[in-house]
PDB file of C-alpha atoms and ligand atoms in Angstrom:
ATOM      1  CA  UNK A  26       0.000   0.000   0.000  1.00 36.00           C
ATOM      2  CA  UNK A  27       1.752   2.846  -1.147  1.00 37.00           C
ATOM      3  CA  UNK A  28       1.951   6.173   1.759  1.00 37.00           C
ATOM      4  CA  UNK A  29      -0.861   8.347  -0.225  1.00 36.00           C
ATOM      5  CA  UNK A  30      -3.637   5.386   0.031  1.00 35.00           C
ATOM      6  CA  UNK A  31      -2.790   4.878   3.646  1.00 39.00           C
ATOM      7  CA  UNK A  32      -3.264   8.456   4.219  1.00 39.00           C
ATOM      8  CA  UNK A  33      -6.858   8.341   1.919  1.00 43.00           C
ATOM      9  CA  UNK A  34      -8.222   5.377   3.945  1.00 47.00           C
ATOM     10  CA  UNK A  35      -6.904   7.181   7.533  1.00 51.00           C
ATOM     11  CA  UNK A  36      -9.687   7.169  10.124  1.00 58.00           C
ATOM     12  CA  UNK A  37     -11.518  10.385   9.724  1.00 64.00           C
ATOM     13  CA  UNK A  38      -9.449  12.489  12.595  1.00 69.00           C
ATOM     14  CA  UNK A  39     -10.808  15.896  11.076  1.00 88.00           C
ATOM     15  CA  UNK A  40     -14.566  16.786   9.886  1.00 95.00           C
ATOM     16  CA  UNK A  41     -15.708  20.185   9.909  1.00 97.00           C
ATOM     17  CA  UNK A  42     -19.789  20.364   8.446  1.00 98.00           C
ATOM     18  CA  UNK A  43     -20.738  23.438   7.344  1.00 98.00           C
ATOM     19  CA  UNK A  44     -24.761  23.706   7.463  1.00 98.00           C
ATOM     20  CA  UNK A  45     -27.754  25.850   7.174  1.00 97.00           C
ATOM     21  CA  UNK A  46     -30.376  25.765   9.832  1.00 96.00           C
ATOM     22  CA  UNK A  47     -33.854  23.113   8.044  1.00 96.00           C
ATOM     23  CA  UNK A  48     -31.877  22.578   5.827  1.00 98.00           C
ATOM     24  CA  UNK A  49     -32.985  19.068   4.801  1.00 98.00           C
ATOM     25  CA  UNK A  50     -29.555  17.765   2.732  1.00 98.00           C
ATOM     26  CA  UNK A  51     -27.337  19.373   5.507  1.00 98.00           C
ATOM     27  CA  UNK A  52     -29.175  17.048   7.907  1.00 98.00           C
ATOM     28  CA  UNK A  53     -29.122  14.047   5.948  1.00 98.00           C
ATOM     29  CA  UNK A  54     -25.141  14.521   6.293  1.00 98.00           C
ATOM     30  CA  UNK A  55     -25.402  15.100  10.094  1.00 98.00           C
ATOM     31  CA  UNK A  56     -27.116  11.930  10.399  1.00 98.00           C
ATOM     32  CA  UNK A  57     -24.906  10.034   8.000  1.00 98.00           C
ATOM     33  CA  UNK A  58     -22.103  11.109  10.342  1.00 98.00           C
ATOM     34  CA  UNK A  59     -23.728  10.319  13.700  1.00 97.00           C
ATOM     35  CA  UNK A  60     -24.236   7.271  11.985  1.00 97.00           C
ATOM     36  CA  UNK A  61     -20.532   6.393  10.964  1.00 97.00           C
ATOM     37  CA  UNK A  62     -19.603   7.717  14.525  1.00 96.00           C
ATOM     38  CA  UNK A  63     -17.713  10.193  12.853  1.00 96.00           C
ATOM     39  CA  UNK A  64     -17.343  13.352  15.482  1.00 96.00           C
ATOM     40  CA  UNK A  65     -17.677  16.412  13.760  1.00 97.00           C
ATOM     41  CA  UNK A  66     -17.744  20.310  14.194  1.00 97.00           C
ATOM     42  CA  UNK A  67     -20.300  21.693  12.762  1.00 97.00           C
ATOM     43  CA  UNK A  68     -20.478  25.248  11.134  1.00 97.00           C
ATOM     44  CA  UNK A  69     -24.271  27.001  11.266  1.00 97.00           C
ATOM     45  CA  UNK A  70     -24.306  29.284   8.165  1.00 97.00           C
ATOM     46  CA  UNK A  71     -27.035  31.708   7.160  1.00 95.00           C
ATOM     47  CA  UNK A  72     -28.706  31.472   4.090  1.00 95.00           C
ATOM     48  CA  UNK A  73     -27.180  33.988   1.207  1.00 94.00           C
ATOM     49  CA  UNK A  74     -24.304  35.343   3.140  1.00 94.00           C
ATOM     50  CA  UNK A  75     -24.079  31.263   3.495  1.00 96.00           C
ATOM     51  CA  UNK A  76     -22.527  31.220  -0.529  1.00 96.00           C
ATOM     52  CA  UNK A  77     -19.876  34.033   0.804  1.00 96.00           C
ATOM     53  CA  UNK A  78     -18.611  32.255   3.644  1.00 96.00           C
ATOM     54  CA  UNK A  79     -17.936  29.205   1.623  1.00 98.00           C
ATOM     55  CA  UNK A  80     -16.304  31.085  -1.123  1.00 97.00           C
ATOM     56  CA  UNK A  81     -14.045  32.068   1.552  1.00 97.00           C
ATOM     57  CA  UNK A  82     -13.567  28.658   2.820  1.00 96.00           C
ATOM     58  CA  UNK A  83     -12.451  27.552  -0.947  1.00 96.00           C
ATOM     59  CA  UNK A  84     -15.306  25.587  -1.607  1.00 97.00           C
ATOM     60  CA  UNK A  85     -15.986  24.994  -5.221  1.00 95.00           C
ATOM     61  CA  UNK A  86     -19.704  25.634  -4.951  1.00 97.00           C
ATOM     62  CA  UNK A  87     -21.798  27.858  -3.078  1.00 97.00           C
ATOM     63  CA  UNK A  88     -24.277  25.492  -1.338  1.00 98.00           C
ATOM     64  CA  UNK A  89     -24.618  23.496   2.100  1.00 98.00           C
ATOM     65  CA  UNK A  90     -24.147  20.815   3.511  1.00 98.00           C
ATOM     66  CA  UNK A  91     -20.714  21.077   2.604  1.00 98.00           C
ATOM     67  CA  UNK A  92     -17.720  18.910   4.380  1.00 98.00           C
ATOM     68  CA  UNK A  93     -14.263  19.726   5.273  1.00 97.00           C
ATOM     69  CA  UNK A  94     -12.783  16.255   5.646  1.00 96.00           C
ATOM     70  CA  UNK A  95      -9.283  15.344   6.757  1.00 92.00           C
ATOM     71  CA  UNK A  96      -8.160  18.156   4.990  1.00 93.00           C
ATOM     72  CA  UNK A  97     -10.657  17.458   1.698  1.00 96.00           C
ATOM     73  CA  UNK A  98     -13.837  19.665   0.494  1.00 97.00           C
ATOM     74  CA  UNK A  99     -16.394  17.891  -0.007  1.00 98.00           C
ATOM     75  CA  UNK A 100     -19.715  19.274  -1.212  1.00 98.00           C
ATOM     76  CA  UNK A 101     -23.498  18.208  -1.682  1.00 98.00           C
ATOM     77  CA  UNK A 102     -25.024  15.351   0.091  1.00 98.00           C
ATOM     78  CA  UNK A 103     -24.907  12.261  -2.667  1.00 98.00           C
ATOM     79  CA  UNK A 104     -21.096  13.337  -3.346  1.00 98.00           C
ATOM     80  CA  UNK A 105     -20.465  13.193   0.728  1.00 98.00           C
ATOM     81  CA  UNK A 106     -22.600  10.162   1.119  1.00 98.00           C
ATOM     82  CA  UNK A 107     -19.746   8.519  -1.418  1.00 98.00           C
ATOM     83  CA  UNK A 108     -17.081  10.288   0.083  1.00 98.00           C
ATOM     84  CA  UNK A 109     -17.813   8.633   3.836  1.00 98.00           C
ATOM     85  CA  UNK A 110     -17.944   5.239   2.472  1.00 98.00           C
ATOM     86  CA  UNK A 111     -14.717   5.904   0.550  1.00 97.00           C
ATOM     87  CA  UNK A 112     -12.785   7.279   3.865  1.00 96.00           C
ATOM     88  CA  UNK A 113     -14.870   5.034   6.513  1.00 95.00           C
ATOM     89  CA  UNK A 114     -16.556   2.138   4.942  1.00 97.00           C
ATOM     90  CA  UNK A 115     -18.443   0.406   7.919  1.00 97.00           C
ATOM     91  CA  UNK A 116     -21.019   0.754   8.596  1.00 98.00           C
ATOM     92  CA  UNK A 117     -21.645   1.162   4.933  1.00 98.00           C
ATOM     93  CA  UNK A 118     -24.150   3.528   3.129  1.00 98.00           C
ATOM     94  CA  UNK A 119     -24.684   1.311   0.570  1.00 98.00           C
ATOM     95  CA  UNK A 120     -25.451  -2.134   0.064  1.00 98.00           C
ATOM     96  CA  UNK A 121     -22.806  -4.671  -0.946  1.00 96.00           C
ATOM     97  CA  UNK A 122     -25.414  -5.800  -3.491  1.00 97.00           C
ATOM     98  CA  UNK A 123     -24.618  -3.950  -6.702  1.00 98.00           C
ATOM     99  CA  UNK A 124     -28.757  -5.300  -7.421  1.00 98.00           C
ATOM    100  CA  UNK A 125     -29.721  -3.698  -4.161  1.00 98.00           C
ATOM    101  CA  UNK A 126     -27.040  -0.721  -4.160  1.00 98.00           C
ATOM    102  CA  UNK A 127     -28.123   0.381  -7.751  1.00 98.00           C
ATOM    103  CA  UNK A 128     -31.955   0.620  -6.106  1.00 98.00           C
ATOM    104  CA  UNK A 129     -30.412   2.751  -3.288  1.00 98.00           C
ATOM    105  CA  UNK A 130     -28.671   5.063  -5.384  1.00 98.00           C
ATOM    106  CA  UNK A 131     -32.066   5.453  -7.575  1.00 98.00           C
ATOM    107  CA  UNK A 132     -33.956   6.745  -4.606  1.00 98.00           C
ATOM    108  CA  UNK A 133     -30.921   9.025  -3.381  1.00 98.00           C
ATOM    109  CA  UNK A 134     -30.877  10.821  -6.647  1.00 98.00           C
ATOM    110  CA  UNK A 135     -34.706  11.524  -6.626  1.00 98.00           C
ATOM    111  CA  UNK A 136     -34.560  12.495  -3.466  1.00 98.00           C
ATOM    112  CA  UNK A 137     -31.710  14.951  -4.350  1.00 98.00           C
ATOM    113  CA  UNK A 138     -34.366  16.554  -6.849  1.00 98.00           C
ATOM    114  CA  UNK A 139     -37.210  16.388  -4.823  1.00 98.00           C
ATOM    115  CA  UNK A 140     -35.723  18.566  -1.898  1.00 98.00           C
ATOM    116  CA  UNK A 141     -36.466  21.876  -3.926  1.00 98.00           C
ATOM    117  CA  UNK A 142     -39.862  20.961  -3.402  1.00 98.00           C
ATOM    118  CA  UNK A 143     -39.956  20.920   0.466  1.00 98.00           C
ATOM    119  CA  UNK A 144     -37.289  23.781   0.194  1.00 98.00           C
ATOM    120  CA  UNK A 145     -39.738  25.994  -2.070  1.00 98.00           C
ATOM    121  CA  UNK A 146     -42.552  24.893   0.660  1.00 98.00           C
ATOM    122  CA  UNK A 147     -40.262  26.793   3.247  1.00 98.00           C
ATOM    123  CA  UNK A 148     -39.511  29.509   1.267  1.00 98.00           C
ATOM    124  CA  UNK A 149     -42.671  30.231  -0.051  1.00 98.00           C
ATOM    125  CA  UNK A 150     -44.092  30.347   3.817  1.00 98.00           C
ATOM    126  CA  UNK A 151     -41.382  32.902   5.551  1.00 98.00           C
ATOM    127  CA  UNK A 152     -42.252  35.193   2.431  1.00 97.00           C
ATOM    128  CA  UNK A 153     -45.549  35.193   3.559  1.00 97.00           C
ATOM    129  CA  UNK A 154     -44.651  35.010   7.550  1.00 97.00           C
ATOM    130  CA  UNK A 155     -41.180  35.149   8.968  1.00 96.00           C
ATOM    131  CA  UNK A 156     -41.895  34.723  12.636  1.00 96.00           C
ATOM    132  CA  UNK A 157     -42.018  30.909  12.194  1.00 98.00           C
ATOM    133  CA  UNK A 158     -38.156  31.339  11.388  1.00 97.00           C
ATOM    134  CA  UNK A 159     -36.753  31.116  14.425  1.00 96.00           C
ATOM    135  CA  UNK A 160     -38.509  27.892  15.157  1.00 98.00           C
ATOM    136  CA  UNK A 161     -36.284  26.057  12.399  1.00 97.00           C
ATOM    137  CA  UNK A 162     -33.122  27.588  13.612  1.00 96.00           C
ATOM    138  CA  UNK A 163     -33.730  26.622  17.477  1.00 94.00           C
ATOM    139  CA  UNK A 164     -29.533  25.378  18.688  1.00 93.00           C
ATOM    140  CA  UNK A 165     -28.364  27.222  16.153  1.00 94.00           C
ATOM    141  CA  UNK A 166     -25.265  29.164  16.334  1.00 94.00           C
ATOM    142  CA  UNK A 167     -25.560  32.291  14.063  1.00 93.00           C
ATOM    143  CA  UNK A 168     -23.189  34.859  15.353  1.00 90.00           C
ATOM    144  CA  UNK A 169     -26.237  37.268  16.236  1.00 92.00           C
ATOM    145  CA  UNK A 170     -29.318  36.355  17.935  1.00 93.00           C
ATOM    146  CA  UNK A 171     -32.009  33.894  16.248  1.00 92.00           C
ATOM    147  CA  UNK A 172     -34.781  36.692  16.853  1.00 92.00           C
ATOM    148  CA  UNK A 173     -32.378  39.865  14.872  1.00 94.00           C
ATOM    149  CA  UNK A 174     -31.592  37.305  12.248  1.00 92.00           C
ATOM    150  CA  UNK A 175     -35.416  37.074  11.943  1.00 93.00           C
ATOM    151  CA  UNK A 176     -35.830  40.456  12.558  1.00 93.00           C
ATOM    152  CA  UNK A 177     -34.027  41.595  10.016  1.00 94.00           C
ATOM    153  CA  UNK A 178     -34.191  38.308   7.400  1.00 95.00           C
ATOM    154  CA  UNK A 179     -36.818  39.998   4.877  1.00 96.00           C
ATOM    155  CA  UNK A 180     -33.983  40.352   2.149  1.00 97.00           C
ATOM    156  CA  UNK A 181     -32.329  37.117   3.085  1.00 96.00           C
ATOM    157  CA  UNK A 182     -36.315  35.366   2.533  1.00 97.00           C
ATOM    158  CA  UNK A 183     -37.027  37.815  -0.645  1.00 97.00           C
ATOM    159  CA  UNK A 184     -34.010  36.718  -2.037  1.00 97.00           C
ATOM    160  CA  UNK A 185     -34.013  32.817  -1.116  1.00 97.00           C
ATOM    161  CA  UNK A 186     -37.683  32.398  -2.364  1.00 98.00           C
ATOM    162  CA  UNK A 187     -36.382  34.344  -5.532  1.00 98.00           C
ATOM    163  CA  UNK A 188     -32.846  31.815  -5.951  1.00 96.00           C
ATOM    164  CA  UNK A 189     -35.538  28.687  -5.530  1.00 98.00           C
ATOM    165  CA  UNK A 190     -38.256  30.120  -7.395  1.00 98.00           C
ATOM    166  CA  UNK A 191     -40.788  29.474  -4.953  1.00 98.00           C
ATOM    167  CA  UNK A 192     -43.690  30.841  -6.735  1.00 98.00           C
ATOM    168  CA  UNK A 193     -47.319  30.636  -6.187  1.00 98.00           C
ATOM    169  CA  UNK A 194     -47.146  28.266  -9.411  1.00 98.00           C
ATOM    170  CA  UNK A 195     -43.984  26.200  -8.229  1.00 98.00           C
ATOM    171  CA  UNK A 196     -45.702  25.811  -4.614  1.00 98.00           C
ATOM    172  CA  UNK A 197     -49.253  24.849  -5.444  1.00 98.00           C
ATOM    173  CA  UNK A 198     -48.148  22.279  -8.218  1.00 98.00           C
ATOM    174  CA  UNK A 199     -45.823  20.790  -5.562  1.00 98.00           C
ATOM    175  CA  UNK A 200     -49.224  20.384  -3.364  1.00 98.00           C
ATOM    176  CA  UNK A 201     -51.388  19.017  -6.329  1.00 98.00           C
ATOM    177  CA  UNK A 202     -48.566  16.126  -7.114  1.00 98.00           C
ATOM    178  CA  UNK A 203     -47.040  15.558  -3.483  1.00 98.00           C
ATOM    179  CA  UNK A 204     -49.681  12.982  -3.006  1.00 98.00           C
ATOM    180  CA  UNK A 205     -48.258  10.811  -5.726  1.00 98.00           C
ATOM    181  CA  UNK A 206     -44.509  11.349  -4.530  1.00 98.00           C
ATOM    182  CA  UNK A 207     -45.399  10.236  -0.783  1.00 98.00           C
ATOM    183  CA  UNK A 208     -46.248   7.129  -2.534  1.00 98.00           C
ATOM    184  CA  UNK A 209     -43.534   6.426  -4.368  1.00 98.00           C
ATOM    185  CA  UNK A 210     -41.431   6.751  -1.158  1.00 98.00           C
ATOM    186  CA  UNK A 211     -43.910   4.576   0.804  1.00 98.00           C
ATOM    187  CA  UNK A 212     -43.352   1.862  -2.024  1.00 98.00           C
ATOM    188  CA  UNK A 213     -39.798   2.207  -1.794  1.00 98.00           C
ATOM    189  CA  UNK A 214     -40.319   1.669   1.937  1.00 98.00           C
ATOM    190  CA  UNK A 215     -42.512  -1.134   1.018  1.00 98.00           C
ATOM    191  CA  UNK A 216     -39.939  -2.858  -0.793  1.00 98.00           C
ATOM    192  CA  UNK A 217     -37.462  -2.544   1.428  1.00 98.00           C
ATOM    193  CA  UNK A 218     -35.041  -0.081  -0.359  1.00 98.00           C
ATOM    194  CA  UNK A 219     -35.445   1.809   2.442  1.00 98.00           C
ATOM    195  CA  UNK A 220     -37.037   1.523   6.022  1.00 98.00           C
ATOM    196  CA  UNK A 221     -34.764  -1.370   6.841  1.00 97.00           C
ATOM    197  CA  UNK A 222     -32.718  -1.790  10.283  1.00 95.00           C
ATOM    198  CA  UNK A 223     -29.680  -0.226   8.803  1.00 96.00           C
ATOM    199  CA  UNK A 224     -30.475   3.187   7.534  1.00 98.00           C
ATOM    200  CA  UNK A 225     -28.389   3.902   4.343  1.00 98.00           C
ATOM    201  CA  UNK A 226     -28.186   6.983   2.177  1.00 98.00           C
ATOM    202  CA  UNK A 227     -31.043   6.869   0.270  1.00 99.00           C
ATOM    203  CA  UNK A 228     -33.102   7.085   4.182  1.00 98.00           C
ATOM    204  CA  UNK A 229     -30.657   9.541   5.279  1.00 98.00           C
ATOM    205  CA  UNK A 230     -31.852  11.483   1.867  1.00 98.00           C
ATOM    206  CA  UNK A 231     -35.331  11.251   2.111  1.00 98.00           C
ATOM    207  CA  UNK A 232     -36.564  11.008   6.102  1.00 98.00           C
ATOM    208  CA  UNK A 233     -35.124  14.911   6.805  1.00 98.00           C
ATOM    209  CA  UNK A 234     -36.947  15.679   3.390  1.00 98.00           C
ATOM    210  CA  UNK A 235     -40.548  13.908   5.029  1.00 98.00           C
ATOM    211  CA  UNK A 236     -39.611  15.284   8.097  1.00 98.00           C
ATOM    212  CA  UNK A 237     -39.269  18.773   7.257  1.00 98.00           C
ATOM    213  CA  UNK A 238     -42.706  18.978   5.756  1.00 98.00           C
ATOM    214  CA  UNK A 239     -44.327  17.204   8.900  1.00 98.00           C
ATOM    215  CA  UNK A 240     -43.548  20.560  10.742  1.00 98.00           C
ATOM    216  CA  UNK A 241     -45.999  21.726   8.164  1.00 98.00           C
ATOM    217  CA  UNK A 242     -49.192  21.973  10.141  1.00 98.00           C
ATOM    218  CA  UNK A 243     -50.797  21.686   7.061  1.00 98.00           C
ATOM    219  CA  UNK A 244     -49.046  18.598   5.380  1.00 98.00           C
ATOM    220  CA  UNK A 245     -48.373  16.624   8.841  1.00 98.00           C
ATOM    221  CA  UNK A 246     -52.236  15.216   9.089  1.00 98.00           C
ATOM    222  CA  UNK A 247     -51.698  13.742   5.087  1.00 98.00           C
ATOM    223  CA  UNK A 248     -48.161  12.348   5.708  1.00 98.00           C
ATOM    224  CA  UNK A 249     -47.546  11.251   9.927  1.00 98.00           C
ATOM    225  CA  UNK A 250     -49.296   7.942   9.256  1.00 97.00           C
ATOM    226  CA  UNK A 251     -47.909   7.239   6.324  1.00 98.00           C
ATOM    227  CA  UNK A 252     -44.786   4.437   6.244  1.00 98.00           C
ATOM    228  CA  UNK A 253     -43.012   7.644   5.118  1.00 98.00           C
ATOM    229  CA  UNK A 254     -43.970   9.465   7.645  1.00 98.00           C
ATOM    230  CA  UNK A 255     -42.906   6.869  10.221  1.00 98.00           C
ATOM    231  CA  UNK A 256     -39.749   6.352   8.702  1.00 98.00           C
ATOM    232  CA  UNK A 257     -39.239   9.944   8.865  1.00 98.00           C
ATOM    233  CA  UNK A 258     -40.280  10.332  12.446  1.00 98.00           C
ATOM    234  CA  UNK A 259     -37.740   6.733  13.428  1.00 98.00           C
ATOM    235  CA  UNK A 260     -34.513   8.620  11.691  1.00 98.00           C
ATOM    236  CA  UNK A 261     -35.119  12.058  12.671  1.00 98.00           C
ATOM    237  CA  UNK A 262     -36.430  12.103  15.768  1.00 96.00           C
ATOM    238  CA  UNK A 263     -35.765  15.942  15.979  1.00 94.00           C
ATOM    239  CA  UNK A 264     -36.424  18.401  13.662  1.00 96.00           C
ATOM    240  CA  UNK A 265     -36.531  21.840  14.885  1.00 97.00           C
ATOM    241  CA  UNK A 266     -39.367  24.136  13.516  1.00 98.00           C
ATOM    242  CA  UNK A 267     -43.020  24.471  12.957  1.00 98.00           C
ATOM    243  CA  UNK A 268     -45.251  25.830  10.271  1.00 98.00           C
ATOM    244  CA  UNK A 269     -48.662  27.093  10.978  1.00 98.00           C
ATOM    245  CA  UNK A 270     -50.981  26.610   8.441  1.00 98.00           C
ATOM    246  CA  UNK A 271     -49.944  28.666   5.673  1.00 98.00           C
ATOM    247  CA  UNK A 272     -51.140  27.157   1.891  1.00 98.00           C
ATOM    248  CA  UNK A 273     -54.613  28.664   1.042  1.00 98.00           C
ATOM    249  CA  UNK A 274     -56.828  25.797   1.123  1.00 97.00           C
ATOM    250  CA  UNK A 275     -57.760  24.608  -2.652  1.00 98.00           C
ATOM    251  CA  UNK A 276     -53.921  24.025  -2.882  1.00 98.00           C
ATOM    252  CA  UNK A 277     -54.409  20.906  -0.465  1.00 98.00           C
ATOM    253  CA  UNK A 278     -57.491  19.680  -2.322  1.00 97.00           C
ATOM    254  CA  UNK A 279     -55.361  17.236  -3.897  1.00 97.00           C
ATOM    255  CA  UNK A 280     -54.312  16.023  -0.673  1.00 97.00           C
ATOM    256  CA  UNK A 281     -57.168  15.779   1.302  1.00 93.00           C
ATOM    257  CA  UNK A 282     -59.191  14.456  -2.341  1.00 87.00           C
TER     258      UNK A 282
HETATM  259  N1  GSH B   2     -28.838  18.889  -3.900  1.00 68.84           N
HETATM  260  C1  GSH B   2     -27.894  19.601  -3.072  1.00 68.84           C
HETATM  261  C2  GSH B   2     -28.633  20.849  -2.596  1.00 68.84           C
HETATM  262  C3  GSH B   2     -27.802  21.855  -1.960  1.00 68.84           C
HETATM  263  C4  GSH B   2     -28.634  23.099  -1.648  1.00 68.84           C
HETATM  264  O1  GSH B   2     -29.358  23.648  -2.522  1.00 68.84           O
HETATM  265  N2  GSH B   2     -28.508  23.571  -0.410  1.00 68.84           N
HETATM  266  C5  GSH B   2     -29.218  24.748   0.007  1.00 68.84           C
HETATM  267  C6  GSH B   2     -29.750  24.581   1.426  1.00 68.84           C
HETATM  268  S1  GSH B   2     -30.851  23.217   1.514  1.00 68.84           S
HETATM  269  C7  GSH B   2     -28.283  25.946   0.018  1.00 68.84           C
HETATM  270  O2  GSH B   2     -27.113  25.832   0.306  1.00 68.84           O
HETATM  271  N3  GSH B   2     -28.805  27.118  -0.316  1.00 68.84           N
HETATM  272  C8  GSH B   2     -28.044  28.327  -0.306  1.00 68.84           C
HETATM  273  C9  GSH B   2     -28.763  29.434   0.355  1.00 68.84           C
HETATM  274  O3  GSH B   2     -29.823  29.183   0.951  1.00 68.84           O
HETATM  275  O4  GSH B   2     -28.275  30.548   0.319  1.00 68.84           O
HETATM  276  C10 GSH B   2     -27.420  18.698  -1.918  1.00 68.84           C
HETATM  277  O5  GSH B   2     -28.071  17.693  -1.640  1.00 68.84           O
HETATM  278  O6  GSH B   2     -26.389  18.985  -1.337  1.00 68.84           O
END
């Protein structure tokens, strides 16, 4: 083994996470962590000023989560899912199974797409209401109090809603066809992609993404019973942050039809 593999495969002695508060793909890392037993610092970031900061700390993109490990940057959850594996392989993210792994990896990468919908959900609702704000960023460290980052978020929001174009259109077709993708993740829980006793990354991808729109007061009575919904409640127990109701009614016909 020549000196740079042994230094590749070296325990992980140095993980810095850099994350914004409900942020669902900066969770799914925390979790994959906890789950390795990696110890980690982790960096709260605000959103916007969030893409400075990691210029700064020579990231190549601008988004979180991104991972500072042994010395590597890492960025984006399905690239630091890989990444873990690579640099601490047990327990494993993926299945041994290339049958079972390729599955795994199917439902990782739609999950990776589907967060802008729960992200546009969150965006859409602090335009309308900021005050539930400092709910999702309860244990956060921001460098200034949770309630002046609130306070004085209304560009930050105007801005983020704008970057994830979380329009009235976006939203309320995200309402009329969430029905249809709680299925597919109950079938995937059906079939045992995910759901099983050893969480892997296509869980860690999806339960934060469920669990994020259970703080929805108006999503959590379509979605808590749900296998999804139990999945998401088993893997992350805590989610900071809750949503009064916020989505005008007919966008949840499709929901409650
Ligand atoms: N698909 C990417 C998404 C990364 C992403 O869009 N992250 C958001 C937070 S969830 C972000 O950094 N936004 C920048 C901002 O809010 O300013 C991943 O899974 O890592």
């Amino acid at each position: 083994m020549s000196s740079t593999t042994l230094i590749e495969c070296a325990p992980v002695g140095d993980a810095k996470l850099y994350v914004i508060p409900g942020s669902t793909p900066s969770r799914a890392v925390m979790l994959m962590l906890d789950h390795k037993g990696v110890p980690y610092k982790r960096v709260d970031l605000m959103p916007v000023i969030s893409k400075t900061l990691l210029r700064a700390h020579r990231f190549p993109g601008v988004t979180v989560p991104a991972l500072k490990l042994n010395g590597k940057r890492v960025q984006g959850s399905t690239k630091i899912s890989r990444e873990l594996d690579r640099v601490q392989p047990e327990p494993p993210l993926f299945p041994g199974d290339p049958e079972q792994r390729a599955k795994v990896e199917e439902a990782e990468a739609w999950g990776d797409e589907f967060q802008q919908k729960p992200r546009r959900f969150l965006w859409w609702a602090f335009k309308r209401d900021r005050a539930p704000m400092a709910s999702y960023a309860e244990g956060a460290r921001l460098g200034i109090p949770v309630g002046l980052a609130v306070k004085t978020g209304g560009p930050t929001v105007a801005l983020s809603a704008r970057l994830t174009e979380a329009t009235d259109e976006n939203v309320s077709a995200h309402l009329a066809a969430l029905r249809a993708d709680l299925d597919r993740i109950d079938t995937w829980v059906a079939d045992g992609v995910i759901g099983g006793p050893e969480p892997n990354a296509a869980d860690f991808q999806l339960a934060p993404q469920v669990r994020l729109m259970l703080s929805f007061d108006d999503l959590r009575p379509f979605i808590e019973s749900r296998p999804c919904g139990e999945l998401a409640k088993r893997i992350v127990p805590d989610f900071p942050g809750r949503m009064p109701p916020v989505f005008p009614a007919e966008w949840l016909s499709a929901l409650r039809a």
